[in-house]
């Protein structure tokens, strides 16, 4: 809402010298969001005057039409002689009154005016358009042509109200009353403690039986409809300068007198209005719901197919307007057009003025359904004062009579659905308890009365809410009014005191430890939206029967291309890696932790929880039962070099082993030792994919996968050729863990190292051999590491040699060579028994 300060002063006697910045600070303190204060006419200096065009000479020989004019500017130039000006505009003629800026003046933008030679003539000034003066679009598309009554030499700066301040206020959805000068003036009056001159306090004649006929078939959609008729309008009448300028400052374009008046009253009182050409309305005006398939051509020239839920204005022919949104073209106010033969000007001379109150929800849905947001719909959907309809109609009639020479017919139509005032019962100390400040009953009553409430009672207050505040519905709303008017800045700053002994849960601590560990290993966290599409699942090579294909589909997705909730973290992470690689970062290592959504198919329909009380445990449980499983996962994706080249030596490209190591880093933070086995799992390369398993309740459970992506996947997603990834389930790791991670005990006794090389079939996974060695070595084994894999003629065809380093240590003594050898032999024996291994060299 754009609020000119000069217009605001008509309703509130603001202190002399009070600037727009001062008013902004006051309104912001009471809760209004004043975004900017625009200084109109900043840097403008005269002389800027009214001029009368005396002669026009067309200059030939130039690429565009140029006119050499003489203009009477009175005594503004100091001589009284006509001013010679070169101008390229063509929307004015001899005898027209225009706006002239003379040499020595400065226009907005620090544009200084001086006499200069152009097109072979000397131009002593400029004939101005609205854009050049910072007025905005006035609908003329060229030079400002003034009404003939203004004398040459009149100061145009004052005449056109070029110097002003405009407050741009972002009105929240609950404060529809502030989409009007009346509402802003009321707030300013309260803030400054000054009386308000309410523009809605008008003498309005009572309704009678001979007004224009109106039939309301849907009183729920339209609970009030006022109709007034004005006849005898002068079709040539134009909107006066003061009205046009106020519309321009408020951000609206002047169109015609009747339309300008309805827009002006809407801005003034907040009540949207519509004017119909009475000669183009066939019969009584009706209000009803549209028939499915009905069509209406609105004022913007678009033919719209109506929905059964649309509220429409009709006559005997059918719809003539979308109620509360936009009028129809069939009853549009006609432009004044002169008959070429007789010279008689024809146009609209009789209008029916509509001032109605429509259901906010219905108007909002219609506007969104047709993608048609208007100034009227913006106000109706936020709440319009129903009691202002008759006053707005009267104000419109008065202006049409005054400015267009019309006559108001005596008939007054008013269709009203009976309704009582809204009352709220609230304790007098309720605002005190909400704010933690003692205001007292007198302050509470005074503040509520200032916003227009009627208040009765002592300890229990019965508050009647004013018609222009539909947002006040419960005691907390009333408390908020008291608090904001008393000043948010006066509320005490009290920090909450958390109860002792509560901190992060074990799940949260694990999440943080994992993030820190991966960051320490060189990975960078990337946060992605949890939305995916079917296409990316196809690109990842995920089969139709894969559980990752069962996804939750959103009713209102942000993008039609990504309507599903993710079932894996990889699509978003790989997309981030692709974007970074495309921007020149080729050595990448990213990680993400977050939820995935896995519906089981057993979810129950969700329930709508109450908002007037705390839901019961049963209601919360029912809501939880409607949700899919949401396990927390961590994933990594990498490409390029894992170790950079440098003076220290050659670098190393990332491989599938780095993906497995990332899984081990995550598992160690949960106190879990992973079991790694070869696997085949989309989207990984079948020969470079590992299954990550952990022991849960004595059973091996798959917790994730790691490896390099399949070449088809990297090609489909536009990724580097050797892209690796890992994804692991944090919730399963937490269940596999033994609680808090225990710090290792550092022994003071030396370690005994034993190496062993075992020959096994090439098909035997190294993980099985490692498991057998661990079980056989016993409690003395401190660590086990595979340091070499060898294949060749020396070990035989179809065989491989696995070399392990075993470290033995006792917590209470130095091991003898015999004890270390015995532990090694026991480990080898277990491997021989379980995997068929043969000790190399034996």
Short mmCIF file of N, CA and C in Angstrom, two decimals, residues 519-674:
data_model
loop_
_atom_site.label_atom_id
_atom_site.label_comp_id
_atom_site.label_asym_id
_atom_site.label_seq_id
_atom_site.Cartn_x
_atom_site.Cartn_y
_atom_site.Cartn_z
N UNK A 519 34.03 -34.23 7.51
CA UNK A 519 34.68 -32.95 7.19
C UNK A 519 36.18 -33.05 7.45
N UNK A 520 36.57 -33.73 8.53
CA UNK A 520 37.99 -33.91 8.81
C UNK A 520 38.69 -34.77 7.79
N UNK A 521 37.92 -35.64 7.11
CA UNK A 521 38.51 -36.51 6.09
C UNK A 521 38.54 -35.83 4.73
N UNK A 522 38.14 -34.54 4.66
CA UNK A 522 38.24 -33.80 3.41
C UNK A 522 36.95 -33.66 2.64
N UNK A 523 35.82 -34.10 3.20
CA UNK A 523 34.53 -33.98 2.52
C UNK A 523 33.87 -32.65 2.88
N UNK A 524 33.12 -32.09 1.94
CA UNK A 524 32.41 -30.83 2.13
C UNK A 524 30.92 -31.12 2.17
N UNK A 525 30.23 -30.57 3.16
CA UNK A 525 28.79 -30.84 3.30
C UNK A 525 28.00 -30.09 2.24
N UNK A 526 27.04 -30.78 1.64
CA UNK A 526 26.14 -30.19 0.65
C UNK A 526 24.71 -30.50 1.08
N UNK A 527 23.88 -29.47 1.21
CA UNK A 527 22.49 -29.63 1.62
C UNK A 527 21.60 -29.51 0.38
N UNK A 528 20.76 -30.48 0.14
CA UNK A 528 19.94 -30.51 -1.07
C UNK A 528 18.46 -30.64 -0.71
N UNK A 529 17.59 -30.23 -1.64
CA UNK A 529 16.15 -30.39 -1.45
C UNK A 529 15.81 -31.88 -1.45
N UNK A 530 14.82 -32.28 -0.65
CA UNK A 530 14.49 -33.71 -0.57
C UNK A 530 13.51 -34.16 -1.65
N UNK A 531 13.58 -33.57 -2.84
CA UNK A 531 12.62 -33.88 -3.89
C UNK A 531 13.35 -34.53 -5.08
N UNK A 532 12.71 -35.52 -5.67
CA UNK A 532 13.28 -36.20 -6.84
C UNK A 532 12.16 -36.46 -7.84
N UNK A 533 12.54 -36.89 -9.04
CA UNK A 533 11.58 -37.28 -10.06
C UNK A 533 11.84 -38.70 -10.52
N UNK A 534 10.89 -39.24 -11.28
CA UNK A 534 11.06 -40.60 -11.81
C UNK A 534 12.27 -40.69 -12.74
N UNK A 535 12.56 -39.59 -13.43
CA UNK A 535 13.64 -39.62 -14.43
C UNK A 535 14.98 -39.96 -13.80
N UNK A 536 15.29 -39.37 -12.65
CA UNK A 536 16.60 -39.61 -12.03
C UNK A 536 16.71 -41.05 -11.55
N UNK A 537 15.59 -41.66 -11.16
CA UNK A 537 15.64 -43.07 -10.76
C UNK A 537 15.94 -43.95 -11.97
N UNK A 538 15.40 -43.56 -13.13
CA UNK A 538 15.75 -44.28 -14.36
C UNK A 538 17.23 -44.12 -14.68
N UNK A 539 17.73 -42.90 -14.53
CA UNK A 539 19.14 -42.65 -14.84
C UNK A 539 20.07 -43.41 -13.90
N UNK A 540 19.63 -43.64 -12.66
CA UNK A 540 20.45 -44.41 -11.70
C UNK A 540 20.36 -45.90 -11.96
N UNK A 541 19.52 -46.33 -12.89
CA UNK A 541 19.41 -47.74 -13.21
C UNK A 541 18.67 -48.55 -12.17
N UNK A 542 17.80 -47.93 -11.41
CA UNK A 542 17.06 -48.63 -10.35
C UNK A 542 15.89 -49.38 -10.97
N UNK A 543 15.79 -50.67 -10.69
CA UNK A 543 14.77 -51.52 -11.29
C UNK A 543 13.38 -51.16 -10.77
N UNK A 544 12.37 -51.60 -11.53
CA UNK A 544 10.98 -51.26 -11.17
C UNK A 544 10.56 -51.87 -9.85
N UNK A 545 11.12 -53.05 -9.49
CA UNK A 545 10.71 -53.71 -8.25
C UNK A 545 11.58 -53.31 -7.06
N UNK A 546 12.49 -52.37 -7.26
CA UNK A 546 13.36 -51.92 -6.17
C UNK A 546 12.53 -51.09 -5.18
N UNK A 547 12.73 -51.32 -3.87
CA UNK A 547 11.97 -50.52 -2.87
C UNK A 547 12.16 -49.02 -3.01
N UNK A 548 13.28 -48.60 -3.60
CA UNK A 548 13.50 -47.16 -3.77
C UNK A 548 12.56 -46.55 -4.80
N UNK A 549 11.84 -47.38 -5.54
CA UNK A 549 10.85 -46.87 -6.49
C UNK A 549 9.53 -46.50 -5.80
N UNK A 550 9.31 -47.02 -4.60
CA UNK A 550 8.08 -46.70 -3.88
C UNK A 550 8.30 -45.39 -3.12
N UNK A 551 7.80 -44.32 -3.67
CA UNK A 551 8.06 -42.99 -3.12
C UNK A 551 6.76 -42.27 -2.80
N UNK A 552 6.86 -41.33 -1.88
CA UNK A 552 5.71 -40.49 -1.51
C UNK A 552 5.57 -39.39 -2.56
N UNK A 553 4.39 -39.27 -3.14
CA UNK A 553 4.13 -38.25 -4.16
C UNK A 553 3.45 -37.05 -3.50
N UNK A 554 3.99 -35.86 -3.74
CA UNK A 554 3.46 -34.63 -3.15
C UNK A 554 2.24 -34.14 -3.92
N UNK A 555 1.28 -33.58 -3.19
CA UNK A 555 0.08 -33.02 -3.83
C UNK A 555 0.41 -31.70 -4.51
N UNK A 556 1.26 -30.89 -3.87
CA UNK A 556 1.61 -29.57 -4.44
C UNK A 556 3.13 -29.43 -4.50
N UNK A 557 3.79 -30.13 -5.43
CA UNK A 557 5.26 -30.07 -5.50
C UNK A 557 5.74 -28.70 -5.95
N UNK A 558 6.96 -28.33 -5.51
CA UNK A 558 7.56 -27.08 -5.96
C UNK A 558 7.83 -27.12 -7.45
N UNK A 559 8.14 -28.30 -7.97
CA UNK A 559 8.41 -28.46 -9.39
C UNK A 559 7.70 -29.71 -9.90
N UNK A 560 7.06 -29.60 -11.05
CA UNK A 560 6.39 -30.76 -11.63
C UNK A 560 7.38 -31.84 -12.02
N UNK A 561 8.64 -31.47 -12.22
CA UNK A 561 9.65 -32.45 -12.59
C UNK A 561 10.17 -33.24 -11.39
N UNK A 562 9.90 -32.76 -10.17
CA UNK A 562 10.35 -33.44 -8.96
C UNK A 562 9.20 -33.54 -7.97
N UNK A 563 8.23 -34.41 -8.27
CA UNK A 563 7.04 -34.49 -7.40
C UNK A 563 7.16 -35.50 -6.27
N UNK A 564 8.30 -36.20 -6.14
CA UNK A 564 8.44 -37.27 -5.17
C UNK A 564 9.39 -36.88 -4.05
N UNK A 565 9.16 -37.45 -2.85
CA UNK A 565 10.13 -37.33 -1.77
C UNK A 565 11.21 -38.39 -1.97
N UNK A 566 12.44 -38.01 -1.69
CA UNK A 566 13.57 -38.89 -1.99
C UNK A 566 13.53 -40.16 -1.17
N UNK A 567 13.95 -41.25 -1.79
CA UNK A 567 14.11 -42.52 -1.11
C UNK A 567 15.59 -42.86 -0.93
N UNK A 568 16.45 -42.04 -1.48
CA UNK A 568 17.89 -42.18 -1.35
C UNK A 568 18.51 -40.79 -1.44
N UNK A 569 19.66 -40.60 -0.79
CA UNK A 569 20.32 -39.30 -0.81
C UNK A 569 21.13 -39.06 -2.07
N UNK A 570 21.38 -40.09 -2.86
CA UNK A 570 22.32 -39.97 -3.97
C UNK A 570 21.87 -39.01 -5.07
N UNK A 571 20.59 -38.94 -5.47
CA UNK A 571 20.24 -38.02 -6.58
C UNK A 571 20.62 -36.57 -6.29
N UNK A 572 20.29 -36.07 -5.12
CA UNK A 572 20.63 -34.68 -4.81
C UNK A 572 22.12 -34.47 -4.70
N UNK A 573 22.82 -35.43 -4.09
CA UNK A 573 24.27 -35.28 -3.90
C UNK A 573 25.00 -35.36 -5.23
N UNK A 574 24.59 -36.27 -6.11
CA UNK A 574 25.23 -36.38 -7.42
C UNK A 574 24.91 -35.16 -8.28
N UNK A 575 23.70 -34.58 -8.11
CA UNK A 575 23.39 -33.36 -8.82
C UNK A 575 24.28 -32.21 -8.39
N UNK A 576 24.56 -32.12 -7.09
CA UNK A 576 25.47 -31.07 -6.60
C UNK A 576 26.88 -31.30 -7.13
N UNK A 577 27.31 -32.56 -7.20
CA UNK A 577 28.65 -32.84 -7.72
C UNK A 577 28.73 -32.47 -9.20
N UNK A 578 27.66 -32.75 -9.96
CA UNK A 578 27.65 -32.41 -11.39
C UNK A 578 27.72 -30.90 -11.59
N UNK A 579 26.98 -30.14 -10.80
CA UNK A 579 26.99 -28.69 -10.94
C UNK A 579 28.37 -28.12 -10.64
N UNK A 580 29.00 -28.62 -9.59
CA UNK A 580 30.33 -28.11 -9.23
C UNK A 580 31.37 -28.51 -10.28
N UNK A 581 31.25 -29.73 -10.79
CA UNK A 581 32.19 -30.15 -11.83
C UNK A 581 32.01 -29.30 -13.09
N UNK A 582 30.77 -28.95 -13.42
CA UNK A 582 30.52 -28.10 -14.57
C UNK A 582 31.03 -26.69 -14.42
N UNK A 583 31.28 -26.27 -13.18
CA UNK A 583 31.80 -24.92 -12.93
C UNK A 583 33.32 -24.93 -12.74
N UNK A 584 33.97 -26.04 -13.08
CA UNK A 584 35.42 -26.07 -13.08
C UNK A 584 36.07 -26.69 -11.86
N UNK A 585 35.30 -27.16 -10.88
CA UNK A 585 35.88 -27.83 -9.70
C UNK A 585 35.85 -29.33 -9.96
N UNK A 586 37.00 -29.89 -10.34
CA UNK A 586 37.03 -31.28 -10.79
C UNK A 586 37.45 -32.26 -9.71
N UNK A 587 38.10 -31.79 -8.64
CA UNK A 587 38.49 -32.67 -7.53
C UNK A 587 37.50 -32.42 -6.40
N UNK A 588 36.51 -33.30 -6.30
CA UNK A 588 35.37 -33.04 -5.42
C UNK A 588 35.17 -34.18 -4.45
N UNK A 589 34.74 -33.83 -3.25
CA UNK A 589 34.36 -34.82 -2.23
C UNK A 589 33.25 -34.19 -1.40
N UNK A 590 32.01 -34.63 -1.57
CA UNK A 590 30.84 -34.05 -0.92
C UNK A 590 30.18 -35.08 -0.02
N UNK A 591 29.51 -34.59 1.02
CA UNK A 591 28.70 -35.48 1.85
C UNK A 591 27.43 -34.78 2.27
N UNK A 592 26.44 -35.58 2.62
CA UNK A 592 25.15 -35.05 3.09
C UNK A 592 24.57 -36.02 4.10
N UNK A 593 23.97 -35.47 5.15
CA UNK A 593 23.19 -36.27 6.09
C UNK A 593 21.77 -35.77 6.06
N UNK A 594 20.81 -36.67 6.11
CA UNK A 594 19.41 -36.24 6.07
C UNK A 594 18.48 -37.43 6.05
N UNK A 595 17.20 -37.14 6.01
CA UNK A 595 16.18 -38.17 6.03
C UNK A 595 15.84 -38.61 4.62
N UNK A 596 15.51 -39.89 4.48
CA UNK A 596 14.86 -40.39 3.27
C UNK A 596 13.48 -40.89 3.68
N UNK A 597 12.61 -41.06 2.70
CA UNK A 597 11.21 -41.35 2.99
C UNK A 597 10.83 -42.66 2.30
N UNK A 598 10.54 -43.66 3.11
CA UNK A 598 10.28 -45.00 2.61
C UNK A 598 8.88 -45.47 3.02
N UNK A 599 7.87 -45.27 2.20
CA UNK A 599 6.54 -45.75 2.57
C UNK A 599 6.49 -47.28 2.58
N UNK A 600 5.75 -47.81 3.54
CA UNK A 600 5.62 -49.26 3.67
C UNK A 600 4.38 -49.79 3.00
N UNK A 601 3.45 -48.91 2.68
CA UNK A 601 2.16 -49.34 2.14
C UNK A 601 1.12 -49.60 3.20
N UNK A 602 1.53 -49.51 4.47
CA UNK A 602 0.57 -49.74 5.56
C UNK A 602 0.19 -48.44 6.26
N UNK A 603 0.58 -47.30 5.70
CA UNK A 603 0.24 -46.02 6.32
C UNK A 603 -1.28 -45.79 6.27
N UNK A 604 -1.80 -45.23 7.35
CA UNK A 604 -3.23 -44.92 7.43
C UNK A 604 -3.48 -43.50 6.96
N UNK A 605 -4.71 -43.19 6.54
CA UNK A 605 -5.01 -41.80 6.14
C UNK A 605 -4.74 -40.84 7.30
N UNK A 606 -4.18 -39.69 6.97
CA UNK A 606 -3.84 -38.72 8.02
C UNK A 606 -5.08 -38.08 8.59
N UNK A 607 -4.99 -37.65 9.83
CA UNK A 607 -6.10 -36.98 10.52
C UNK A 607 -5.78 -35.49 10.62
N UNK A 608 -6.82 -34.68 10.65
CA UNK A 608 -6.65 -33.24 10.81
C UNK A 608 -6.68 -32.91 12.29
N UNK A 609 -5.55 -32.42 12.81
CA UNK A 609 -5.44 -32.15 14.23
C UNK A 609 -6.16 -30.85 14.59
N UNK A 610 -6.72 -30.76 15.80
CA UNK A 610 -7.38 -29.52 16.23
C UNK A 610 -6.35 -28.42 16.47
N UNK A 611 -6.80 -27.18 16.35
CA UNK A 611 -5.91 -26.04 16.59
C UNK A 611 -6.32 -25.25 17.83
N UNK A 612 -7.44 -25.62 18.46
CA UNK A 612 -7.89 -24.88 19.63
C UNK A 612 -7.47 -25.54 20.94
N UNK A 613 -6.72 -26.63 20.86
CA UNK A 613 -6.26 -27.32 22.05
C UNK A 613 -5.08 -28.21 21.66
N UNK A 614 -4.40 -28.73 22.70
CA UNK A 614 -3.31 -29.66 22.42
C UNK A 614 -3.89 -31.00 21.99
N UNK A 615 -3.38 -31.56 20.89
CA UNK A 615 -3.89 -32.88 20.48
C UNK A 615 -3.62 -33.92 21.55
N UNK A 616 -4.50 -34.90 21.62
CA UNK A 616 -4.32 -35.99 22.57
C UNK A 616 -3.20 -36.91 22.07
N UNK A 617 -2.72 -37.76 22.98
CA UNK A 617 -1.68 -38.71 22.60
C UNK A 617 -2.17 -39.64 21.50
N UNK A 618 -3.46 -40.01 21.55
CA UNK A 618 -4.01 -40.89 20.52
C UNK A 618 -4.03 -40.19 19.17
N UNK A 619 -4.38 -38.91 19.15
CA UNK A 619 -4.40 -38.16 17.89
C UNK A 619 -3.00 -38.01 17.31
N UNK A 620 -2.04 -37.77 18.17
CA UNK A 620 -0.65 -37.65 17.70
C UNK A 620 -0.17 -39.00 17.17
N UNK A 621 -0.52 -40.08 17.86
CA UNK A 621 -0.13 -41.41 17.41
C UNK A 621 -0.76 -41.73 16.06
N UNK A 622 -2.02 -41.31 15.87
CA UNK A 622 -2.69 -41.55 14.58
C UNK A 622 -2.01 -40.77 13.46
N UNK A 623 -1.55 -39.56 13.78
CA UNK A 623 -0.83 -38.78 12.76
C UNK A 623 0.50 -39.43 12.42
N UNK A 624 1.20 -39.92 13.45
CA UNK A 624 2.48 -40.60 13.21
C UNK A 624 2.28 -41.85 12.35
N UNK A 625 1.15 -42.53 12.56
CA UNK A 625 0.89 -43.75 11.80
C UNK A 625 0.66 -43.47 10.33
N UNK A 626 0.34 -42.23 10.00
CA UNK A 626 0.11 -41.87 8.60
C UNK A 626 1.40 -41.50 7.88
N UNK A 627 2.50 -41.40 8.63
CA UNK A 627 3.76 -40.97 8.03
C UNK A 627 4.55 -42.17 7.52
N UNK A 628 5.31 -42.01 6.45
CA UNK A 628 6.19 -43.11 6.00
C UNK A 628 7.39 -43.23 6.93
N UNK A 629 8.11 -44.33 6.80
CA UNK A 629 9.36 -44.47 7.55
C UNK A 629 10.34 -43.42 7.06
N UNK A 630 11.10 -42.85 8.01
CA UNK A 630 12.01 -41.76 7.67
C UNK A 630 13.39 -42.04 8.29
N UNK A 631 14.11 -43.03 7.79
CA UNK A 631 15.44 -43.31 8.34
C UNK A 631 16.42 -42.19 8.01
N UNK A 632 17.35 -41.94 8.93
CA UNK A 632 18.39 -40.93 8.71
C UNK A 632 19.59 -41.60 8.07
N UNK A 633 20.07 -40.97 6.99
CA UNK A 633 21.17 -41.57 6.26
C UNK A 633 22.29 -40.56 6.06
N UNK A 634 23.46 -41.09 5.69
CA UNK A 634 24.59 -40.26 5.30
C UNK A 634 25.13 -40.82 4.00
N UNK A 635 25.50 -39.92 3.09
CA UNK A 635 26.02 -40.35 1.80
C UNK A 635 27.21 -39.47 1.43
N UNK A 636 28.10 -40.02 0.63
CA UNK A 636 29.22 -39.25 0.09
C UNK A 636 29.25 -39.47 -1.41
N UNK A 637 29.84 -38.52 -2.13
CA UNK A 637 30.07 -38.63 -3.57
C UNK A 637 31.37 -37.91 -3.87
N UNK A 638 32.19 -38.51 -4.74
CA UNK A 638 33.49 -37.89 -5.01
C UNK A 638 33.91 -38.18 -6.44
N UNK A 639 34.83 -37.38 -6.92
CA UNK A 639 35.38 -37.56 -8.26
C UNK A 639 36.73 -36.83 -8.31
N UNK A 640 37.57 -37.21 -9.27
CA UNK A 640 38.85 -36.55 -9.42
C UNK A 640 39.91 -37.12 -8.49
N UNK A 641 40.84 -36.26 -8.08
CA UNK A 641 41.97 -36.71 -7.26
C UNK A 641 41.57 -36.74 -5.79
N UNK A 642 41.92 -37.83 -5.13
CA UNK A 642 41.72 -37.91 -3.68
C UNK A 642 42.90 -37.29 -2.96
N UNK A 643 44.10 -37.41 -3.56
CA UNK A 643 45.31 -36.78 -3.04
C UNK A 643 45.94 -35.99 -4.16
N UNK A 644 46.30 -34.74 -3.92
CA UNK A 644 46.80 -33.85 -4.96
C UNK A 644 48.30 -34.10 -5.21
N UNK A 645 48.70 -33.80 -6.49
CA UNK A 645 50.13 -33.79 -6.82
C UNK A 645 50.80 -32.63 -6.10
N UNK A 646 52.10 -32.75 -5.86
CA UNK A 646 52.85 -31.66 -5.24
C UNK A 646 54.31 -32.01 -5.12
N UNK A 647 55.06 -31.16 -4.44
CA UNK A 647 56.48 -31.43 -4.25
C UNK A 647 56.71 -32.69 -3.43
N UNK A 648 55.65 -33.08 -2.70
CA UNK A 648 55.80 -34.26 -1.87
C UNK A 648 55.65 -35.55 -2.69
N UNK A 649 55.23 -35.43 -3.94
CA UNK A 649 55.10 -36.63 -4.76
C UNK A 649 53.85 -36.59 -5.61
N UNK A 650 53.57 -37.74 -6.25
CA UNK A 650 52.41 -37.83 -7.12
C UNK A 650 51.13 -37.96 -6.30
N UNK A 651 50.06 -37.47 -6.89
CA UNK A 651 48.75 -37.60 -6.25
C UNK A 651 48.15 -38.96 -6.52
N UNK A 652 46.92 -39.13 -6.09
CA UNK A 652 46.23 -40.41 -6.25
C UNK A 652 44.77 -40.15 -6.61
N UNK A 653 44.26 -40.75 -7.67
CA UNK A 653 42.84 -40.58 -8.00
C UNK A 653 41.95 -41.35 -7.02
N UNK A 654 40.77 -40.86 -6.82
CA UNK A 654 39.82 -41.53 -5.93
C UNK A 654 39.34 -42.82 -6.57
N UNK A 655 39.16 -43.86 -5.76
CA UNK A 655 38.71 -45.16 -6.25
C UNK A 655 37.58 -45.67 -5.36
N UNK A 656 37.12 -46.88 -5.70
CA UNK A 656 36.05 -47.49 -4.91
C UNK A 656 36.49 -47.70 -3.46
N UNK A 657 37.78 -47.87 -3.23
CA UNK A 657 38.26 -48.10 -1.87
C UNK A 657 38.03 -46.87 -0.99
N UNK A 658 38.05 -45.68 -1.58
CA UNK A 658 37.78 -44.47 -0.80
C UNK A 658 36.32 -44.43 -0.36
N UNK A 659 35.44 -44.97 -1.19
CA UNK A 659 34.03 -45.03 -0.80
C UNK A 659 33.85 -45.97 0.40
N UNK A 660 34.55 -47.12 0.35
CA UNK A 660 34.47 -48.06 1.48
C UNK A 660 35.05 -47.43 2.73
N UNK A 661 36.18 -46.72 2.59
CA UNK A 661 36.79 -46.09 3.75
C UNK A 661 35.88 -45.03 4.34
N UNK A 662 35.11 -44.30 3.49
CA UNK A 662 34.16 -43.32 4.01
C UNK A 662 33.10 -44.00 4.87
N UNK A 663 32.67 -45.21 4.45
CA UNK A 663 31.73 -45.97 5.27
C UNK A 663 32.33 -46.37 6.59
N UNK A 664 33.61 -46.76 6.58
CA UNK A 664 34.28 -47.14 7.82
C UNK A 664 34.42 -45.94 8.76
N UNK A 665 34.70 -44.74 8.17
CA UNK A 665 34.81 -43.53 9.00
C UNK A 665 33.51 -43.28 9.74
N UNK A 666 32.39 -43.41 9.01
CA UNK A 666 31.08 -43.20 9.63
C UNK A 666 30.83 -44.26 10.70
N UNK A 667 31.12 -45.51 10.39
CA UNK A 667 30.84 -46.59 11.33
C UNK A 667 31.66 -46.46 12.60
N UNK A 668 32.93 -46.03 12.47
CA UNK A 668 33.75 -45.89 13.68
C UNK A 668 33.15 -44.89 14.65
N UNK A 669 32.50 -43.84 14.14
CA UNK A 669 31.88 -42.86 15.04
C UNK A 669 30.73 -43.47 15.82
N UNK A 670 30.14 -44.55 15.29
CA UNK A 670 29.07 -45.25 16.02
C UNK A 670 29.61 -46.42 16.83
N UNK A 671 30.94 -46.61 16.80
CA UNK A 671 31.53 -47.72 17.53
C UNK A 671 31.25 -49.05 16.88
N UNK A 672 31.15 -49.08 15.54
CA UNK A 672 30.80 -50.31 14.82
C UNK A 672 31.95 -50.66 13.88
N UNK A 673 32.29 -51.95 13.82
CA UNK A 673 33.28 -52.45 12.87
C UNK A 673 32.51 -53.05 11.69
N UNK A 674 32.67 -52.44 10.51
CA UNK A 674 31.92 -52.88 9.34
C UNK A 674 32.47 -54.19 8.80
#
